[in-house]
Coordinates of C-alpha atoms in Angstrom, one line a residue:
X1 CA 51.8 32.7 -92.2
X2 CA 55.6 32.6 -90.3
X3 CA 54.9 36.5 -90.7
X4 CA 51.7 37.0 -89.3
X5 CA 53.0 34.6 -86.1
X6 CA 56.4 36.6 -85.6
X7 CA 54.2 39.6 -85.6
X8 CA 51.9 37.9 -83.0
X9 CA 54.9 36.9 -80.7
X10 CA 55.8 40.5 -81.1
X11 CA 52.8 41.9 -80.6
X12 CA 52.2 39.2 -77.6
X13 CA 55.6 40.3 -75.9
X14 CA 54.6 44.2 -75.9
X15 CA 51.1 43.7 -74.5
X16 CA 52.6 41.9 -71.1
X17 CA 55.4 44.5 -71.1
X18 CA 52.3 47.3 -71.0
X19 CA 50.5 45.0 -68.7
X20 CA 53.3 45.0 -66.1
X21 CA 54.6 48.5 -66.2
X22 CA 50.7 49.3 -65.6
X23 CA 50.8 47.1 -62.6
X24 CA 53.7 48.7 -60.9
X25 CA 52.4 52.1 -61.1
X26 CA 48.7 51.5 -60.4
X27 CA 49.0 49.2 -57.6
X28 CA 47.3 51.5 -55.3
X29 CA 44.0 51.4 -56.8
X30 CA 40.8 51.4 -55.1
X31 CA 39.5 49.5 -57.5
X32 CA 41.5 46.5 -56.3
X33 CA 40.4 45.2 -53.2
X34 CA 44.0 43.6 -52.6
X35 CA 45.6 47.1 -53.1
X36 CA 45.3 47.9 -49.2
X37 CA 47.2 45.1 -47.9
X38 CA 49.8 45.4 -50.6
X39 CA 50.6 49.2 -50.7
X40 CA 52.6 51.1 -48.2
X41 CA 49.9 53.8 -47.9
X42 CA 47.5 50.8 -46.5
X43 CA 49.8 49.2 -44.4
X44 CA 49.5 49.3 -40.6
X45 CA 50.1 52.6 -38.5
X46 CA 52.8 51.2 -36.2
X47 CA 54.8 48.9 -39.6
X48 CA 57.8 50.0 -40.9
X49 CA 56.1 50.9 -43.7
X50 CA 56.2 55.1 -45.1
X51 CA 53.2 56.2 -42.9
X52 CA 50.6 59.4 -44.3
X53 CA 52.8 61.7 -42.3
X54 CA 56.0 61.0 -44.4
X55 CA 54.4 61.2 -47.7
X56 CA 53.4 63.7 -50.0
X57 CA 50.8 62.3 -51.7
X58 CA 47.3 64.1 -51.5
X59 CA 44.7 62.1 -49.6
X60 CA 41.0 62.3 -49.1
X61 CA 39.6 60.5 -46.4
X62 CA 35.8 60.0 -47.2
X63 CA 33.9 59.4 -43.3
X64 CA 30.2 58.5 -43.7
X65 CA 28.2 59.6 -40.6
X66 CA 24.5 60.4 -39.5
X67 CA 23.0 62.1 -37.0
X68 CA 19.6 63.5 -36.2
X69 CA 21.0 67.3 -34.8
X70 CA 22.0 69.4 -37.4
X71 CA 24.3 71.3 -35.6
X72 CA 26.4 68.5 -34.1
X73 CA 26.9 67.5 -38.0
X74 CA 28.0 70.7 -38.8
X75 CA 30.3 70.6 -36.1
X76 CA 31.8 67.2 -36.9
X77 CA 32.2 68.8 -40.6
X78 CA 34.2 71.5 -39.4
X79 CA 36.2 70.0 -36.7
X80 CA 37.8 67.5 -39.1
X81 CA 39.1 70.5 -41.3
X82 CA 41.6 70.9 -38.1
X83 CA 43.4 67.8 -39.4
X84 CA 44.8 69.7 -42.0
X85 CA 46.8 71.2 -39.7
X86 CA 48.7 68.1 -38.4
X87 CA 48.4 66.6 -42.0
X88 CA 48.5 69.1 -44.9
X89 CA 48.7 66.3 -47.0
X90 CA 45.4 64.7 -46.1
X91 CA 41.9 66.1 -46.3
X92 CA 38.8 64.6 -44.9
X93 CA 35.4 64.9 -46.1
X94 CA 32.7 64.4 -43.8
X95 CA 29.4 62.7 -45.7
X96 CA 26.1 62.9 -43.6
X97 CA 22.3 61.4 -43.2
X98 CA 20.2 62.1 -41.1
X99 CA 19.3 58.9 -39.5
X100 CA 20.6 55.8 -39.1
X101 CA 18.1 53.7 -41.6
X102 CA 18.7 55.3 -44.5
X103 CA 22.3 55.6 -43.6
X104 CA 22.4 51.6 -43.5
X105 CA 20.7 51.3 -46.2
X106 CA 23.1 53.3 -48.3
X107 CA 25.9 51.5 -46.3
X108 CA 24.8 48.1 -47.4
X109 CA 24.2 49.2 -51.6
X110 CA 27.9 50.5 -51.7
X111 CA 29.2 47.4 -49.7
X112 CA 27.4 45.4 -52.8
X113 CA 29.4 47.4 -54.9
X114 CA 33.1 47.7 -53.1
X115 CA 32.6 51.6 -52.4
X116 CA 32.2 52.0 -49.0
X117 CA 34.1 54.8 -47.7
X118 CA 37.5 54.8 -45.5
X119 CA 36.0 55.5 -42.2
X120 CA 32.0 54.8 -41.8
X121 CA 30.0 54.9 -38.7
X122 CA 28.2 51.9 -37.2
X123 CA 25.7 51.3 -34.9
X124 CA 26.3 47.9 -32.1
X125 CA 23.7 46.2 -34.2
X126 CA 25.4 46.8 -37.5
X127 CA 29.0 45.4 -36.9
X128 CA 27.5 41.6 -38.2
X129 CA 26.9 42.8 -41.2
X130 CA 30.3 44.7 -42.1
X131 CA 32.5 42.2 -40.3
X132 CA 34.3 41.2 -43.3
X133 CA 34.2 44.9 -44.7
X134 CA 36.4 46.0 -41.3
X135 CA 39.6 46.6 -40.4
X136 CA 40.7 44.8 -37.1
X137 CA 42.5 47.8 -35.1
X138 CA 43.3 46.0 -32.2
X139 CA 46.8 47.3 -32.1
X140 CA 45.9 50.8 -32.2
X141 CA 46.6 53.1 -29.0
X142 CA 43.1 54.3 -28.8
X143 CA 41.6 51.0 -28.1
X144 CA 43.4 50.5 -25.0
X145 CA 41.8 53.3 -22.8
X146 CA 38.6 52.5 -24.4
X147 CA 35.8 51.1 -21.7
X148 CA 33.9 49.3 -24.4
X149 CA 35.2 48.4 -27.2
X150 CA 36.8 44.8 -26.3
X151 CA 33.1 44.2 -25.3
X152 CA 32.5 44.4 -28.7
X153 CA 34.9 42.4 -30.4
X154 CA 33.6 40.0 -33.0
X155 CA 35.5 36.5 -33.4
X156 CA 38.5 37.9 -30.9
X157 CA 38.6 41.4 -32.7
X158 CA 38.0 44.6 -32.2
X159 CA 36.3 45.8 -35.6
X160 CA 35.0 49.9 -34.9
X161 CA 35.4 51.9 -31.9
X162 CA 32.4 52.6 -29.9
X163 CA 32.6 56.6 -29.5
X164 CA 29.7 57.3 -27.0
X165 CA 27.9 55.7 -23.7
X166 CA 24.9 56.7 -22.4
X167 CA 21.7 55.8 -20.4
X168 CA 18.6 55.6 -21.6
X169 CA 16.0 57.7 -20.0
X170 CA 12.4 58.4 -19.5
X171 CA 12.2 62.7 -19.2
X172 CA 9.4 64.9 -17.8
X173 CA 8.5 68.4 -16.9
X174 CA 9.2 68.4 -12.5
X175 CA 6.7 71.6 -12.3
X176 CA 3.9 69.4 -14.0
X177 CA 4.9 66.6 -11.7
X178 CA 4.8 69.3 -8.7
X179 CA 1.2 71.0 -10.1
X180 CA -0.7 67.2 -10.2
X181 CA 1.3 66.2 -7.2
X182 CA 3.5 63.1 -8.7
X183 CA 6.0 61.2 -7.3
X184 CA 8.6 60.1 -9.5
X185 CA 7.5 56.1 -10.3
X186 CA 10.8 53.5 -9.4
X187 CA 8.2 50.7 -10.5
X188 CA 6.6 49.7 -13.7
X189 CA 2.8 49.9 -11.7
X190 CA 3.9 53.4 -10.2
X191 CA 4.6 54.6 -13.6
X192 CA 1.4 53.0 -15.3
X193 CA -0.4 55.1 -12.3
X194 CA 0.9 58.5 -12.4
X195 CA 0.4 58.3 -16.4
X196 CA -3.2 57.5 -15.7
X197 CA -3.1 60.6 -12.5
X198 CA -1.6 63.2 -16.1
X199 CA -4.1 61.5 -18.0
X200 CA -7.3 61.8 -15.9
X201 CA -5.9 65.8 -15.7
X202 CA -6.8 66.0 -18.9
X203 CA -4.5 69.2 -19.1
X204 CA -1.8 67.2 -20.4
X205 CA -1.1 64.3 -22.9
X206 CA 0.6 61.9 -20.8
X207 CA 3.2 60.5 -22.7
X208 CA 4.3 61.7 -26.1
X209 CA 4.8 58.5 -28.4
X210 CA 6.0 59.0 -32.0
X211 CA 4.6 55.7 -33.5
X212 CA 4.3 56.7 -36.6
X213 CA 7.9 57.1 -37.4
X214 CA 8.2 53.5 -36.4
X215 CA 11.8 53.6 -34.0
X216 CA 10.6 55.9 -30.6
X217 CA 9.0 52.7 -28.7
X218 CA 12.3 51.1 -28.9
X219 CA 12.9 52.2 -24.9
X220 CA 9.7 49.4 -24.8
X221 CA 10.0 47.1 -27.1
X222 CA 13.3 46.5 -28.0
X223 CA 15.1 47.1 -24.8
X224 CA 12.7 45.7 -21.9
X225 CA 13.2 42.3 -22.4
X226 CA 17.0 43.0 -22.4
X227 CA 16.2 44.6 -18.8
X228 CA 13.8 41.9 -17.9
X229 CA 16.0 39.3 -18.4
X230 CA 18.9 40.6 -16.4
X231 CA 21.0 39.4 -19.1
X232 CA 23.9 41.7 -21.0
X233 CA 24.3 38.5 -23.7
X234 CA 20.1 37.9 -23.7
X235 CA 19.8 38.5 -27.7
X236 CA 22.7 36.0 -28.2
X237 CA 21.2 33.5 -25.5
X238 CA 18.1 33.7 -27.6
X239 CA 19.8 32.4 -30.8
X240 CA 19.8 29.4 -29.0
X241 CA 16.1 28.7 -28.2
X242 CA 13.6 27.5 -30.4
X243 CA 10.3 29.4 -28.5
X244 CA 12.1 33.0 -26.8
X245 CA 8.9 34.7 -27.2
X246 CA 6.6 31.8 -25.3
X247 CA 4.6 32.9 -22.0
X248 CA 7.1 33.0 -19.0
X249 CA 9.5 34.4 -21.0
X250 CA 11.7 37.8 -20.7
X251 CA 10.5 38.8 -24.3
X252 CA 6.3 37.5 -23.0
X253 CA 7.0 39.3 -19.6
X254 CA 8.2 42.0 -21.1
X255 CA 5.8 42.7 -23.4
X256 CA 2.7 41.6 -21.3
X257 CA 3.7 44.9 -19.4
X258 CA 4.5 47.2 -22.5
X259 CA 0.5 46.1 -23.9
X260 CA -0.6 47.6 -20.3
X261 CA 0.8 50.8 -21.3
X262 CA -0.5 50.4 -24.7
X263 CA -3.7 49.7 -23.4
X264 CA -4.0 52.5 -21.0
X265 CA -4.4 54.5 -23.8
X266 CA -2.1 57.4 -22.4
X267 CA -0.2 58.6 -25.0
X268 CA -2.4 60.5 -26.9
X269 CA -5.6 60.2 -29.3
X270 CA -3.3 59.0 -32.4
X271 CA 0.0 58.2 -31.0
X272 CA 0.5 56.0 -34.3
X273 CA -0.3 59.0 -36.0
X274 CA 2.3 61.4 -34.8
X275 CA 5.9 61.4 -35.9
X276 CA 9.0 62.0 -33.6
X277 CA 9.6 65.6 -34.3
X278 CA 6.0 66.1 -33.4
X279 CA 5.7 63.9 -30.5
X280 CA 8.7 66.2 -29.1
X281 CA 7.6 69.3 -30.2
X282 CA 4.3 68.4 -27.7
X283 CA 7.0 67.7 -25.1
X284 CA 8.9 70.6 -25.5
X285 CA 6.2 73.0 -25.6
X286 CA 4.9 71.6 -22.2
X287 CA 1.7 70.2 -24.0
X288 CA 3.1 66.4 -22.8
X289 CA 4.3 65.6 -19.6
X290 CA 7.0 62.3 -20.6
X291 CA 8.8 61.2 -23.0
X292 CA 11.5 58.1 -23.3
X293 CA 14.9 58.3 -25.1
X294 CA 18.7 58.0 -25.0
X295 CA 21.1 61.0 -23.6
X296 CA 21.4 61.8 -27.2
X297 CA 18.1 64.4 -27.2
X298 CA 19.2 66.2 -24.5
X299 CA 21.3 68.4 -26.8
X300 CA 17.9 68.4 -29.4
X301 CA 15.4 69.4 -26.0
X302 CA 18.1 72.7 -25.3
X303 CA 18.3 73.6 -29.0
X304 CA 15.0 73.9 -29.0
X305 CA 13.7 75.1 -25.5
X306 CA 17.1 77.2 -24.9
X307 CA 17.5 75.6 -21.3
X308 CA 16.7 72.2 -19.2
X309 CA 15.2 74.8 -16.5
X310 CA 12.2 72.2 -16.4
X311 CA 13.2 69.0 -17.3
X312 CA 14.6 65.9 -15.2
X313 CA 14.8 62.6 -15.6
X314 CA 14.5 59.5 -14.0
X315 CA 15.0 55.2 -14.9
X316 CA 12.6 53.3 -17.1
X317 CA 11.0 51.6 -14.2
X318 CA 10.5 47.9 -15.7
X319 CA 10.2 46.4 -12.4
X320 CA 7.0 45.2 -10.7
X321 CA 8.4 45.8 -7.5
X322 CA 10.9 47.3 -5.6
X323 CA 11.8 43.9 -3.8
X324 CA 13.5 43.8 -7.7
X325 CA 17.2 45.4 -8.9
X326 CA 16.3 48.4 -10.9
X327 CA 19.6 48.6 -14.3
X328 CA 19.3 51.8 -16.9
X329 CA 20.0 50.8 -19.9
X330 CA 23.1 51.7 -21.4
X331 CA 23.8 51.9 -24.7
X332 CA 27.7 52.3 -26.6
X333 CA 26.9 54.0 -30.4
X334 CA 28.6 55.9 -32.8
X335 CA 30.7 53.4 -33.5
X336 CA 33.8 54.0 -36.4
X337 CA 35.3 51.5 -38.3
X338 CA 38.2 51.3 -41.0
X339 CA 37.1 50.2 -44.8
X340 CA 39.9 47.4 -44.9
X341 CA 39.6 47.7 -48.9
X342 CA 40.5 51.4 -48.7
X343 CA 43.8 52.2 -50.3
X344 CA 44.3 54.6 -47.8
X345 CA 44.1 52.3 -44.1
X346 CA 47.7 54.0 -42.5
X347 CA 46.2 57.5 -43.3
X348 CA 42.6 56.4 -41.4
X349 CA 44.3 54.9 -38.9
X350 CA 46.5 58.1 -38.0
X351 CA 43.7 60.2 -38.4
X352 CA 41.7 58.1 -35.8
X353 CA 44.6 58.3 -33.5
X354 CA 44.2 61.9 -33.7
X355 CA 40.4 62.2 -33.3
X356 CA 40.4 60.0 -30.3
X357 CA 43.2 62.2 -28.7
X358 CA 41.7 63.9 -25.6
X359 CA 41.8 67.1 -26.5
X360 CA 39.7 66.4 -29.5
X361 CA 37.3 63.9 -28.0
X362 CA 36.6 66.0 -25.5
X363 CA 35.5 68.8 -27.3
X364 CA 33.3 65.6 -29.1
X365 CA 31.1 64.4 -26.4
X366 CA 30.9 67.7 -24.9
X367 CA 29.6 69.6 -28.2
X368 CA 27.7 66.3 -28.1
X369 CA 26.3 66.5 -24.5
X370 CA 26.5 62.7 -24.3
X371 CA 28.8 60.0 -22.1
X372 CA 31.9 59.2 -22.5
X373 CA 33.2 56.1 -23.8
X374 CA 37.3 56.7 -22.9
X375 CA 39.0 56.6 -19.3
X376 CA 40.3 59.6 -17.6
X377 CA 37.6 61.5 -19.9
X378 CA 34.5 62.9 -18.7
X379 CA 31.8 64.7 -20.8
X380 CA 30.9 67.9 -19.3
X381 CA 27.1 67.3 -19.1
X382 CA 25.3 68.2 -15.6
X383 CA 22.3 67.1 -16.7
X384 CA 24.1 63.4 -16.5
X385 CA 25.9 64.3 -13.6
X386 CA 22.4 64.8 -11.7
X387 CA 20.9 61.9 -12.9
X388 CA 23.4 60.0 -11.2
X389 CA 23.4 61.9 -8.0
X390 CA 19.5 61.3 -8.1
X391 CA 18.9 57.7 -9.0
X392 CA 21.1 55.1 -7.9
X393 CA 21.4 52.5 -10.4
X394 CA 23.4 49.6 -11.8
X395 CA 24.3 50.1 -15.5
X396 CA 23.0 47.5 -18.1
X397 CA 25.0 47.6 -21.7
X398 CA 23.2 46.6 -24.4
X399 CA 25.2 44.0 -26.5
X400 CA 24.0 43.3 -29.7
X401 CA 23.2 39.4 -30.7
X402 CA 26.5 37.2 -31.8
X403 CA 27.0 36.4 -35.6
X404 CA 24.3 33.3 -34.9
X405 CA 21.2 35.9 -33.3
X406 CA 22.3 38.6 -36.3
X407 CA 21.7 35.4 -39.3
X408 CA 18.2 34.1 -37.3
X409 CA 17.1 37.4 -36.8
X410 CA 17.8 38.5 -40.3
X411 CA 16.2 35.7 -41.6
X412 CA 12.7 36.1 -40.1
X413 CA 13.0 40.1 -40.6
X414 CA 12.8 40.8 -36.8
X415 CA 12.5 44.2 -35.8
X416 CA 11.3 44.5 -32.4
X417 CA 10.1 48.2 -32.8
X418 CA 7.8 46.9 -35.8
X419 CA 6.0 44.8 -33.2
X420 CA 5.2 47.5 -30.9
X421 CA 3.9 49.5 -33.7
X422 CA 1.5 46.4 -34.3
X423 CA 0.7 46.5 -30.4
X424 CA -0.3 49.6 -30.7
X425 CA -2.5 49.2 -33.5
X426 CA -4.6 46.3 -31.5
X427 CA -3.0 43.2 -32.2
X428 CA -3.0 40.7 -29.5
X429 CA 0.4 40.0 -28.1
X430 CA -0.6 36.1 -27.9
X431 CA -0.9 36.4 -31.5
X432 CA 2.5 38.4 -31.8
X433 CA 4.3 35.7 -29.8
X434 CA 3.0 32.7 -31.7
X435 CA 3.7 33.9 -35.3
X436 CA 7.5 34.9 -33.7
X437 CA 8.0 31.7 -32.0
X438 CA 7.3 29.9 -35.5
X439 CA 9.1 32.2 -37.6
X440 CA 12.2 31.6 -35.5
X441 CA 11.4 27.8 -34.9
X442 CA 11.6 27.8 -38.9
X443 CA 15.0 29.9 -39.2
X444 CA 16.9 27.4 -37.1

């Protein structure tokens, strides 16, 4: 029996002395979500610490992305390949989807499992959900000439940098506008009457609506209360009400003039029956006179059509007269955040530095065609540049809801473009309203 113990002890002693020569050299791990605040490689850019640029080591920076133009992701692919030339030592591999749902959705099954990657892109709306996941880059260079990004900051910090700006926008063909004899509408009854004028034409489908795909109303739904309401912190403000969808609302007043364009019946024989990519593909081929979306398809509409020889745009016109201010909405995306459990934070950070240099930005928003979100850097986009010579508006940034809107909303599954889908399919927006205000009542 003494033997069998010595040999334990023995045995005992050599197990820890494994155990802590293990420890020593693995400590780097990304398995071990204390690994980045303990490693030099993970430490912050600007510490003492060895940064990526002094080491050898190999490094892959994984960056998750998504994007619905094909050519601007194999763009992003390639451009990042140029880091190699300021790091040989680090390599980064771009990962994309091609829209943003499934891209959450992915997001949110590898947070559940600690894999997320070191750099992954974020919408406004997403930044609640990954708070805890990010790394606070407050004292990075880049954040100072950034326009937006403090307007972002959740609990004091600046989690992901917002990488884009741009209005929102309701398009149309000028020569169709010119053949029926329209006028560009500045109010919401204007607009309501000149798609009635393309609709009565019967030569055209007035407004191409993509309802089936569920997101392309969200220039209706989800944004016009936001404009309504004259309010930049309306979805927070909300979080605080027990009946934000009750008559005399923004949300009711809102929506009471989104069901008269529902109503009017102008968008096409099936517009819940058409997807996106068709609903376009009418607009670019001239076969629908309007369509509603961000800066963003721009870049899609020329890929397509080769030119913006006949296409213009003008302000959602929300208003119900002109007595009212008239704000285009504007909207900061592509946001980028750090992994704060990556073993490889210095190296993400220094690469960000580098991407968010002007010379590379630029060459970003202008592949891009889209606004900038930096000072002392403009995107090279006429089209934008018109748009502001032509209408003279007051911008309006969308802010997503504070940590309180983000648990409330989550919790009664709100999804504001859902709703116009069930508008358009007949359901009475009394009935919309009262179901909402209880939900929410509920999720206090």
């Amino acid at each position: 029996m003494r033997t069998i113990t010595k040999r334990k002890g023995w045995l005992a002693m050599m197990l820890v002395t494994i155990m802590l020569a293990v420890t020593a050299c693995g400590g780097n791990s990304n398995t071990n979500n204390n690994a980045a605040s303990s490693s030099p490689v993970a430490s912050s850019a600007g510490s003492a610490s060895p940064s990526a640029a002094d080491s050898d080591k190999k490094i892959t920076l994984k960056l998750a992305m998504w994007d619905t133009n094909n050519a601007f992701i194999t763009y992003l692919t390639e451009k990042v390949k140029e880091y190699s030339s300021v790091k040989p030592n680090v390599t980064v591999e771009v990962e994309s989807f091609k829209n943003d749902g499934d891209y959450l959705q992915a997001m949110k099954v590898r947070n559940s499992a600690n894999a997320l990657p070191d750099i992954f892109e974020l919408k406004p709306n997403f930044l609640n959900d990954f708070k805890d996941e990010l790394e606070p880059l407050d004292d990075q260079s880049f954040i100072s000439t950034n326009m937006y990004a403090k307007k972002f900051a959740i609990d004091g910090k600046v989690l992901a940098v917002p990488t884009v700006s741009f209005p929102e926008l309701v398009y149309y063909h000028p020569s169709v506008f010119k053949e029926l004899n329209l006028t560009v509408p500045t109010t919401w009854p204007q607009f309501l009457d000149v798609l009635k004028k393309i609709k009565d034409n019967s030569k055209y489908i007035p407004y191409a609506m993509g309802g089936k795909d569920g997101w392309p109303n969200y220039p209706f739904n989800e944004f016009m209360p936001l404009l309504v309401s004259g309010s930049e912190t309306y979805l927070s403000d909300i979080a605080k009400e027990d009946a934000p969808f009750a008559e005399g609302t923004p949300f009711y007043k809102s929506f009471s003039l989104i069901d008269q364009l529902y109503s009017a019946e102008v968008m096409g024989p099936d517009p819940l029956g058409v997807s996106w990519d068709q609903a376009t593909g009418l607009f670019e081929s001239k076969k629908a006179a309007i369509v509603a979306a961000g800066l963003w398809y721009l870049a899609a509409y020329q890929s397509k059509v080769g030119n913006t020889d006949d296409l213009a745009a003008f302000p959602l016109p929300y208003r119900e007269d002109e007595s009212q201010p008239l704000k285009v909405m504007t909207f900061t995306d592509h946001f980028y955040g750090i992994n704060k459990s990556s073993a490889n934070v210095a190296a993400a950070k220094e690469f960000m530095t580098w991407f968010y240099s002007p010379e590379v930005y630029q060459t970003y928003i202008d592949t891009a065609q889209i606004g900038s979100a930096f000072e002392g850097i403009s995107a090279n986009v006429p089209f934008l540049t018109d748009f502001y010579a032509n209408n003279k508006v007051e911008a309006h940034t969308y802010l997503p809801g504070d940590a309180a809107y983000t648990s409330r909303s989550n919790g009664i599954q709100l999804d504001w473009k859902k709703l116009g889908q069930e508008m358009m399919a007949g359901k009475k927006l009394s009935d919309i309203a009262k179901e909402t205000n209880d939900k929410w009542a509920k999720a206090k």
